[in-house]
mmCIF file of C-alpha atoms in Angstrom:
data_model
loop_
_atom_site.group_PDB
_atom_site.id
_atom_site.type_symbol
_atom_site.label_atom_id
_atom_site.label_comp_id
_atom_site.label_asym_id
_atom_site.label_seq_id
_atom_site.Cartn_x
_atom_site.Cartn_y
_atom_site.Cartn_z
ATOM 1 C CA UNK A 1 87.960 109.770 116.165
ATOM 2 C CA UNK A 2 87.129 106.402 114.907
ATOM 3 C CA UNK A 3 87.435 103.231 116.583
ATOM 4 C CA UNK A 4 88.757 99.863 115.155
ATOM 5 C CA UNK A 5 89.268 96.430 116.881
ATOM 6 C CA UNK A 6 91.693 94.128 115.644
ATOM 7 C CA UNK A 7 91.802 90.993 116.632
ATOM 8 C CA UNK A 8 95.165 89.001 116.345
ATOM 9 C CA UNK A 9 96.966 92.535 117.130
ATOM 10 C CA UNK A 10 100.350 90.928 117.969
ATOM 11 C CA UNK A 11 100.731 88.559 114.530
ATOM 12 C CA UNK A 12 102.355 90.039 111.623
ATOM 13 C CA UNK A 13 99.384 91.467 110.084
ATOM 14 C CA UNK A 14 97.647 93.131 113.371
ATOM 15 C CA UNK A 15 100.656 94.717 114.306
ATOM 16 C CA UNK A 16 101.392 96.285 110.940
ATOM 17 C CA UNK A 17 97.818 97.729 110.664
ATOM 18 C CA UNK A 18 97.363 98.801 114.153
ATOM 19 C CA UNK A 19 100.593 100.653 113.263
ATOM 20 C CA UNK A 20 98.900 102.360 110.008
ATOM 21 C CA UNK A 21 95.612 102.825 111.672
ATOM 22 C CA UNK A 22 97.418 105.146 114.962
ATOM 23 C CA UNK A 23 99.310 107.222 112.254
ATOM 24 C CA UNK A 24 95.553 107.694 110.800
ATOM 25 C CA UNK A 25 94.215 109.155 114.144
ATOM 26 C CA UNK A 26 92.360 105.713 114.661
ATOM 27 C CA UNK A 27 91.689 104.259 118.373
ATOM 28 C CA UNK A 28 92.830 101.047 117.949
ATOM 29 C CA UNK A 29 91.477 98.041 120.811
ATOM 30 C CA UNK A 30 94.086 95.249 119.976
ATOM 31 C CA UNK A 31 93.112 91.802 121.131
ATOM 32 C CA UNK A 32 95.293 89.256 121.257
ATOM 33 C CA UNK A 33 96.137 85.965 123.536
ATOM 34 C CA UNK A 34 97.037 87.543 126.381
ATOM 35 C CA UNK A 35 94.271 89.779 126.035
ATOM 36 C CA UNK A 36 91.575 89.479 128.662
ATOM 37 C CA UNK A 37 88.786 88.965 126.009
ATOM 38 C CA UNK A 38 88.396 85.345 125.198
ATOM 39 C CA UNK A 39 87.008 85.778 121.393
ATOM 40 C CA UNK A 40 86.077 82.249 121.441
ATOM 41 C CA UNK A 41 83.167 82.934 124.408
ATOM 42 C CA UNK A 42 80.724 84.299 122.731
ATOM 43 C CA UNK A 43 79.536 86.982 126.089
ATOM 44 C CA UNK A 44 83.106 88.405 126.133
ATOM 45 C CA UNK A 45 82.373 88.879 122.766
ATOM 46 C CA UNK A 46 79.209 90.507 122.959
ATOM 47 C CA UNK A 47 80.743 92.662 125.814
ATOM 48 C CA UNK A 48 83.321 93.927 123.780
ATOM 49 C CA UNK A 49 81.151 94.766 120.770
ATOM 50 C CA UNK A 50 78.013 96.432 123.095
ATOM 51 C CA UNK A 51 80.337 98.729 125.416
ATOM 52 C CA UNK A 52 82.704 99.583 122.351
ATOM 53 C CA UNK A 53 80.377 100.065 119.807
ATOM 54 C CA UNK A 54 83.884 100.394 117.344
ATOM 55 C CA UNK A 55 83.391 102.029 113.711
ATOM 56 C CA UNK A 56 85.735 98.911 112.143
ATOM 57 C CA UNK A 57 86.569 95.494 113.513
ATOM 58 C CA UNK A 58 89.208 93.220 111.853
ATOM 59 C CA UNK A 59 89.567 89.972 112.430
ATOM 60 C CA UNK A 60 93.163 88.813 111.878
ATOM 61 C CA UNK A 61 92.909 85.800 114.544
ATOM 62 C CA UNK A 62 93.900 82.512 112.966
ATOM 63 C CA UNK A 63 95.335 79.201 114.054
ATOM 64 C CA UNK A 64 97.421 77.884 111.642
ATOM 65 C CA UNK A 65 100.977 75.715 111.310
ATOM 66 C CA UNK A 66 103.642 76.300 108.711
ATOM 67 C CA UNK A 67 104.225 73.591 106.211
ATOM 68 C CA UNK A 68 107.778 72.561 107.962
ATOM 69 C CA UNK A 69 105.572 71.737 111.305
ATOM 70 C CA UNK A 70 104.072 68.471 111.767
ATOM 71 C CA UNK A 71 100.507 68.053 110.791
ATOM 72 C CA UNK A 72 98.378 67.653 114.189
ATOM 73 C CA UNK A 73 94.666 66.168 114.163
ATOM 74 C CA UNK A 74 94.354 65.462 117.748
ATOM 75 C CA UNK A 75 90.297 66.400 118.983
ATOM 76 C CA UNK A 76 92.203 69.242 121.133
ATOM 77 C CA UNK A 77 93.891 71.036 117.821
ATOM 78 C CA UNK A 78 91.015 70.576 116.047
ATOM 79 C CA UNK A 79 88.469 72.357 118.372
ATOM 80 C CA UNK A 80 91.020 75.035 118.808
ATOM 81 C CA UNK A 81 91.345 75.516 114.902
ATOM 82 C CA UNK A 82 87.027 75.868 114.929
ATOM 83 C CA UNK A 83 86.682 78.027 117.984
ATOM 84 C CA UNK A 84 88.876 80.588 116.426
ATOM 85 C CA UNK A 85 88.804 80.340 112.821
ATOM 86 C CA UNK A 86 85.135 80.062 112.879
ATOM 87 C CA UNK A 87 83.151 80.112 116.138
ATOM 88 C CA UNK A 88 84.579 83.538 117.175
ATOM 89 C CA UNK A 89 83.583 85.013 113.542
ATOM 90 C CA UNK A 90 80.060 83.832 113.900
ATOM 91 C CA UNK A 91 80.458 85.441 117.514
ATOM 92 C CA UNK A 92 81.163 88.832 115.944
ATOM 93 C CA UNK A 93 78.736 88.894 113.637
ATOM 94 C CA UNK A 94 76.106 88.022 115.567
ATOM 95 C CA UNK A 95 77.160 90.641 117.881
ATOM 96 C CA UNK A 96 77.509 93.152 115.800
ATOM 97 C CA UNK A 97 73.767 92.789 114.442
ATOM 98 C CA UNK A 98 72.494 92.912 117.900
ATOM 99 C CA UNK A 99 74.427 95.633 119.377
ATOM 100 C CA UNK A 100 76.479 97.602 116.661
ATOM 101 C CA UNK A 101 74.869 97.339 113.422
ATOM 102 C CA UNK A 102 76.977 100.493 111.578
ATOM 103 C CA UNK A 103 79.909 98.446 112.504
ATOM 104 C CA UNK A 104 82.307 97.313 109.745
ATOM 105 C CA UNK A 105 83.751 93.719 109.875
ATOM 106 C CA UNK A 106 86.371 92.414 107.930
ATOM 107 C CA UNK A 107 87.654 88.857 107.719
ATOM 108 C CA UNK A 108 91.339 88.054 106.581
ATOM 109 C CA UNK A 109 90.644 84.557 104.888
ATOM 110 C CA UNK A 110 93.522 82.536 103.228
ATOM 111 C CA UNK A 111 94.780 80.983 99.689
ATOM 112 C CA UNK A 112 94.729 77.650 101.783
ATOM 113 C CA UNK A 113 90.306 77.788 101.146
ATOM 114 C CA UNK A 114 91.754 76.495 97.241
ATOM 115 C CA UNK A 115 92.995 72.796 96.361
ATOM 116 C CA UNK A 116 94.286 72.933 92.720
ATOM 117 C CA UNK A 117 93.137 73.831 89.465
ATOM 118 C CA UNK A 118 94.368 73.130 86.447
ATOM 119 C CA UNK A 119 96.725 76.309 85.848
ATOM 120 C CA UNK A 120 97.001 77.396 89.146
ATOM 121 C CA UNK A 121 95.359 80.665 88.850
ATOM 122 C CA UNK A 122 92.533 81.655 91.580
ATOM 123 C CA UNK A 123 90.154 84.465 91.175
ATOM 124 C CA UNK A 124 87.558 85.447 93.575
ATOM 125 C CA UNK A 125 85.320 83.059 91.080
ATOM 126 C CA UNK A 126 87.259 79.592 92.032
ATOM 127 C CA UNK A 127 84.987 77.251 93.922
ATOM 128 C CA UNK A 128 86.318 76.472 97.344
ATOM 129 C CA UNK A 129 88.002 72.769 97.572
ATOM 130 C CA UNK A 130 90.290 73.414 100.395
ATOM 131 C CA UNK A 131 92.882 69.974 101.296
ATOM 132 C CA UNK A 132 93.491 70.688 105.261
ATOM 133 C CA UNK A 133 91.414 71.845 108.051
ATOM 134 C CA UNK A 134 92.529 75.181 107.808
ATOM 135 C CA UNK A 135 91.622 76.096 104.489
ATOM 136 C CA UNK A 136 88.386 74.027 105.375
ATOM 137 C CA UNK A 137 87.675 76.180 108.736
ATOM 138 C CA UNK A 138 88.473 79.467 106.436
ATOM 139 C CA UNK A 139 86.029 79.143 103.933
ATOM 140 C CA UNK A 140 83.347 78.093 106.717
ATOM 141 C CA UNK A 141 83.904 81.331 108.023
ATOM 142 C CA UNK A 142 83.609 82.850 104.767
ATOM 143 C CA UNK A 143 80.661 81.479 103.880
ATOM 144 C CA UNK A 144 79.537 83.139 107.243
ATOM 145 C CA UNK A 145 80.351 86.621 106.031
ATOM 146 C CA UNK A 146 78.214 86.102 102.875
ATOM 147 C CA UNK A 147 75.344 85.008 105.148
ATOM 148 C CA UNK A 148 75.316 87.881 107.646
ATOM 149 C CA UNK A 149 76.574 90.161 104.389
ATOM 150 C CA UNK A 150 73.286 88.985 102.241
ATOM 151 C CA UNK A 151 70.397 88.117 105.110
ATOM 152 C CA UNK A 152 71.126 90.788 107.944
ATOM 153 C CA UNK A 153 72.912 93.791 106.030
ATOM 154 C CA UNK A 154 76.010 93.776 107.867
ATOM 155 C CA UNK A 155 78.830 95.163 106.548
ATOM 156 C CA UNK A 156 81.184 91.623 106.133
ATOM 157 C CA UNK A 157 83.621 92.435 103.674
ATOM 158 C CA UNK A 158 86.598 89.187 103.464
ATOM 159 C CA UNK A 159 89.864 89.315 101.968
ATOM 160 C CA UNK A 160 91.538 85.720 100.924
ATOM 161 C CA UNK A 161 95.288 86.921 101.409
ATOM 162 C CA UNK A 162 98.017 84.785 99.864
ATOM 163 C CA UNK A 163 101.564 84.695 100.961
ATOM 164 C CA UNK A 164 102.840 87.920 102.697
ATOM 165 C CA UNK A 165 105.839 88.780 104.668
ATOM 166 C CA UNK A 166 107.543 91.600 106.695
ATOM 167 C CA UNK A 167 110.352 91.515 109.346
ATOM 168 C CA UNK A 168 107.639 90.598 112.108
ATOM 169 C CA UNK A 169 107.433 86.867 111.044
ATOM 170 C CA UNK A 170 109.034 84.302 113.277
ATOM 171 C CA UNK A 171 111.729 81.982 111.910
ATOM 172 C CA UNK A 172 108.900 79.166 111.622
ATOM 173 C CA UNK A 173 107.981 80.878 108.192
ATOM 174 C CA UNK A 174 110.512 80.266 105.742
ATOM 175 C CA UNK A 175 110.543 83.809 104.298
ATOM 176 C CA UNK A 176 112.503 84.496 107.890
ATOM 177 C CA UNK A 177 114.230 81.356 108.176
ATOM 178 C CA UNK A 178 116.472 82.344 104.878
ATOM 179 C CA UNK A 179 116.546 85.948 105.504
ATOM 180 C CA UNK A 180 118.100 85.134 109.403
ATOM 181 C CA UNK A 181 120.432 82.923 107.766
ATOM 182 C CA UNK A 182 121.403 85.212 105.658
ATOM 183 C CA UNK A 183 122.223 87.891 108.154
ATOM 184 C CA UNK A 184 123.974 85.647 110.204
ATOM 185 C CA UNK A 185 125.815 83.617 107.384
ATOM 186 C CA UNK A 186 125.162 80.405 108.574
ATOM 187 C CA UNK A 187 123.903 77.035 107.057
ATOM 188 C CA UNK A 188 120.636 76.225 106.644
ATOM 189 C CA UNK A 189 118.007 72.921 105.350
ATOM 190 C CA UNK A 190 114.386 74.038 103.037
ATOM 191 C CA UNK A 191 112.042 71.528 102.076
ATOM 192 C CA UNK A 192 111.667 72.376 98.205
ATOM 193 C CA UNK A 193 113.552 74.488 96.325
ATOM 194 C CA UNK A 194 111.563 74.202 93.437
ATOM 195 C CA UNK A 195 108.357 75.283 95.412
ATOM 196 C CA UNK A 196 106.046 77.938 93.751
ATOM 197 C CA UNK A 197 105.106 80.682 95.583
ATOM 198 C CA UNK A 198 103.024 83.792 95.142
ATOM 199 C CA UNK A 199 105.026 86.379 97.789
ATOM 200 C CA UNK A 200 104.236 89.640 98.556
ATOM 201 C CA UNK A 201 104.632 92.529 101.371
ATOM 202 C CA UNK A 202 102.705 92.429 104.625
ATOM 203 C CA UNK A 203 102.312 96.271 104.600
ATOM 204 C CA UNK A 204 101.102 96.440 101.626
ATOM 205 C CA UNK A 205 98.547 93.612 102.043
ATOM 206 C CA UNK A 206 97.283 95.845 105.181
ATOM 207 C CA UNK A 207 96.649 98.741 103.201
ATOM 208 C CA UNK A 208 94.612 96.570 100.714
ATOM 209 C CA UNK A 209 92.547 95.104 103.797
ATOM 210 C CA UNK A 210 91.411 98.652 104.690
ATOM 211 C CA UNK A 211 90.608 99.880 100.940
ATOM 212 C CA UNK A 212 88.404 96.970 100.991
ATOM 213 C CA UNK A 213 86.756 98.047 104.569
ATOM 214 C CA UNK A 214 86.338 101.603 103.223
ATOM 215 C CA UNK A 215 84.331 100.169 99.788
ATOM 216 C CA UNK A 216 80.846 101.166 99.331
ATOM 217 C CA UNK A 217 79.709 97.903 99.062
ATOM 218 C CA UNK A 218 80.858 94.662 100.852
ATOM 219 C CA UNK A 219 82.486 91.885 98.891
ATOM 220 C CA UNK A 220 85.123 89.558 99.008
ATOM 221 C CA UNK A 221 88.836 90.238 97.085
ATOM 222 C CA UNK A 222 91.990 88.125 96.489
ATOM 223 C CA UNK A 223 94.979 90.594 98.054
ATOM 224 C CA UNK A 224 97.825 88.926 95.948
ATOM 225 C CA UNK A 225 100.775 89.939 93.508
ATOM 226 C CA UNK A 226 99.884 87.605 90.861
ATOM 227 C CA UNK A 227 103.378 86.997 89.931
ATOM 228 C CA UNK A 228 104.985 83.377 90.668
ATOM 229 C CA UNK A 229 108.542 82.906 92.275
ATOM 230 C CA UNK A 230 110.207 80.026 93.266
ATOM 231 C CA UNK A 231 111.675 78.966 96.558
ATOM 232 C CA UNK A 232 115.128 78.805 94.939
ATOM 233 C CA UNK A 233 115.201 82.434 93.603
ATOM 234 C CA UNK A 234 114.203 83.994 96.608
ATOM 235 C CA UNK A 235 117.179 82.241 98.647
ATOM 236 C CA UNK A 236 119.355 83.020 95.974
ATOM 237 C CA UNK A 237 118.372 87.117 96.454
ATOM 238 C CA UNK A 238 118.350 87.394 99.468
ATOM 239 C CA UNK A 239 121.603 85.646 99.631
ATOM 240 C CA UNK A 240 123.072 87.315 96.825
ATOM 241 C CA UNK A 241 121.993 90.702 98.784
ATOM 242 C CA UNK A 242 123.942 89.806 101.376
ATOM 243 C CA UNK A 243 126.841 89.789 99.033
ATOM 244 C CA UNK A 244 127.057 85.579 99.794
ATOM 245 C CA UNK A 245 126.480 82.572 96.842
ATOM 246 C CA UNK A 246 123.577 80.613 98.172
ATOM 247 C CA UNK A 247 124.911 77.205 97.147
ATOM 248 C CA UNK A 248 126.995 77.592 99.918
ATOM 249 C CA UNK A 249 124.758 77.843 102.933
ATOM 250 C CA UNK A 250 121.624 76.421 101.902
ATOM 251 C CA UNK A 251 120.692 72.508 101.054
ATOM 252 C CA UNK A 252 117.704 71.321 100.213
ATOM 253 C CA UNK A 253 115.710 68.613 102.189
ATOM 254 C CA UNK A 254 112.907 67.340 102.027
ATOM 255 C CA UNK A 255 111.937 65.235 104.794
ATOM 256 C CA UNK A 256 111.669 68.471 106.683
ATOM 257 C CA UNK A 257 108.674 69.545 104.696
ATOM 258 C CA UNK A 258 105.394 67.969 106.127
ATOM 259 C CA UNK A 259 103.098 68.705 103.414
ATOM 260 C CA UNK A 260 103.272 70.031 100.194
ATOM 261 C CA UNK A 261 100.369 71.957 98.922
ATOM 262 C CA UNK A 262 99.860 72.937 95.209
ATOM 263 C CA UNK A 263 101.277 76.296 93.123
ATOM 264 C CA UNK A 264 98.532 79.155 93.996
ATOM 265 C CA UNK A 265 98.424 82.262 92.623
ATOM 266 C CA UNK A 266 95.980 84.836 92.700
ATOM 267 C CA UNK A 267 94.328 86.986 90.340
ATOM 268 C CA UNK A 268 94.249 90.425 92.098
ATOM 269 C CA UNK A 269 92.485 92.435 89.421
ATOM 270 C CA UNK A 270 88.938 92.573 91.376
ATOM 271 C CA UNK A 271 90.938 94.452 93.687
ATOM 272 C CA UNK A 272 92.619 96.558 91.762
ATOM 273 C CA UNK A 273 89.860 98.048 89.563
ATOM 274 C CA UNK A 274 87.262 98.189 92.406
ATOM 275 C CA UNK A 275 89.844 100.011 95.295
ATOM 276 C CA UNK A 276 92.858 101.155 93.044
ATOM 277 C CA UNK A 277 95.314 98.954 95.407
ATOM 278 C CA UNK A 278 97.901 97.702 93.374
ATOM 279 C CA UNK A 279 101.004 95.325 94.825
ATOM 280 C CA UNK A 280 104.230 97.102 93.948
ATOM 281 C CA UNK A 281 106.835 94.430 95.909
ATOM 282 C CA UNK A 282 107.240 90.859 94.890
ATOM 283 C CA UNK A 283 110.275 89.589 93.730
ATOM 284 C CA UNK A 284 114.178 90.735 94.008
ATOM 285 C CA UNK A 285 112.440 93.748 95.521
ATOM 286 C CA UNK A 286 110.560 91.780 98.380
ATOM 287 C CA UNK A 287 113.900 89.975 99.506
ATOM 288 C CA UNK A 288 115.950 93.256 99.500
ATOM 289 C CA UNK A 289 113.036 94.979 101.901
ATOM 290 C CA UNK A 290 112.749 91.891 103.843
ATOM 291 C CA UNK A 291 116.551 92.338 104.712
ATOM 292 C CA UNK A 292 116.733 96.167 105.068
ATOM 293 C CA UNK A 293 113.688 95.774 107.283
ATOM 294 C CA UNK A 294 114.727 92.663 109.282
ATOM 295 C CA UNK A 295 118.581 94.221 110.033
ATOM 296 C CA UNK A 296 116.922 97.772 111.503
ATOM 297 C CA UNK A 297 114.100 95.722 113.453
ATOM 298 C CA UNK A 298 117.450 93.593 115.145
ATOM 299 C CA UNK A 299 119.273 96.550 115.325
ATOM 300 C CA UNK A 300 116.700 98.509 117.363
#
């Protein structure tokens, strides 16, 4: 039986793949806040990786706001934002040379480690030129991966994932703050209709991270649809789903939005022709499953 460690096992993605990985006949170790493994101290961490010795580790811990949350750079968010968007990768890594070598490691990096370009495109060739301390943190701990990848021979494969949704996000992501609305038929405020997103389907991003764990060689991939789709037209689906006219429940503001970051979409065709994976929901499709998904979790 093989063992995997996820990290971040109660956000959307953890809790999706730990799902897929028990179905597999995998031991999963899910660590999360409330966990008694501090991944930011770097003995717990070297605990954990000596006594478990686990076959894959995944390392879907981030802290991160949504773009309708106010920007914080107090010292306190700041150090947070290192400690476990970098510090506790190094920590892995370093533990993982010194006490579990055959162990695979696998990084879920973000779209955020992009600023813009000129058409808006990102392959796994884009130079890093990341605009917040996120995107900043996530290519540090990229670069990381490439370091104990090329000068130690650890297995550090990294996935930048761009937008991705299932019923398990909270109503702090947009994706569920129009699909709850939706359900419930009441009114609610977005920041920019005209916002360009590339969307796709949690699940489905999960079964691209472990194709890329189970490569023969370690590398980084883009896990994206490629396809673009505005703010508007997904409330108007998943409206429209719900057998409702959008216009009527949903206004646009935008001094709710914080920040606005620029269109990014990604290339997934590394990805593709190295693992097979190919994304088959984006689009009308993503807001009907986000529904049909999102009533039978509620339902439950």
């Amino acid at each position: 039986m093989k063992t995997a460690v996820i990290l971040g096992s109660l956000g959307q993605d953890g809790r999706i793949l730990e799902g897929q990985l028990k179905q597999q006949g995998y031991k999963v170790i899910g660590i999360d806040r409330n966990h008694q493994v501090d991944i930011c101290k770097p003995k717990a961490v070297k605990d954990l990786i000596s006594n478990t010795r686990p076959d894959e580790v995944y390392h879907f811990a981030a802290f991160h706001q949504s773009s309708e949350e106010e920007v914080s750079e107090t010292p306190e968010f700041k150090e947070k934002s290192h400690d476990v968007n970098v510090a506790s990768v190094q920590y892995f890594l370093e533990a993982i040379k010194m006490y579990s070598p055959t162990s695979k490691f696998f990084y879920a990096s973000s779209s955020h480690i992009f600023g813009e370009n000129k058409d808006g495109i990102q392959s796994e060739e884009t130079p890093f030129n990341p605009t917040t301390a996120y995107g900043e943190n996530k290519a540090k701990a990229m670069s990381l991966c490439r370091h104990y990848r090329n000068a130690h021979n650890i297995f550090a494969c990294v996935a930048i994932f761009y937008t991705h949704e299932s019923c398990y996000r909270s109503e702090k992501f947009l994706s569920q703050k129009v699909v709850q609305a939706a359900l419930r038929k009441e009114p609610i405020s977005v920041g920019d209709l005209s916002a360009v997103v590339d969307w796709g389907y949690a699940p489905e991003y999960t079964q691209a991270a472990q194709s890329i764990m189970h490569t023969l060689i370690p590398e980084d991939f883009i896990i994206a649809t490629g396809h673009k789709m505005t703010v508007q037209d997904f409330v108007a689906e998943t409206f429209s789903s719900c057998n409702l006219n959008w216009k009527d429940y949903v206004r646009e503001n935008k001094e709710i939005l914080k920040r606005k970051g620029p269109v990014r979409i990604g290339n997934p065709s590394k990805i593709k022709r190295v693992t097979g994976w190919i994304p088959k929901t984006f689009g009308q499709a993503l807001a009907k499953i986000l529904l049909q998904t999102t009533k039978e979790l509620k339902d439950k």
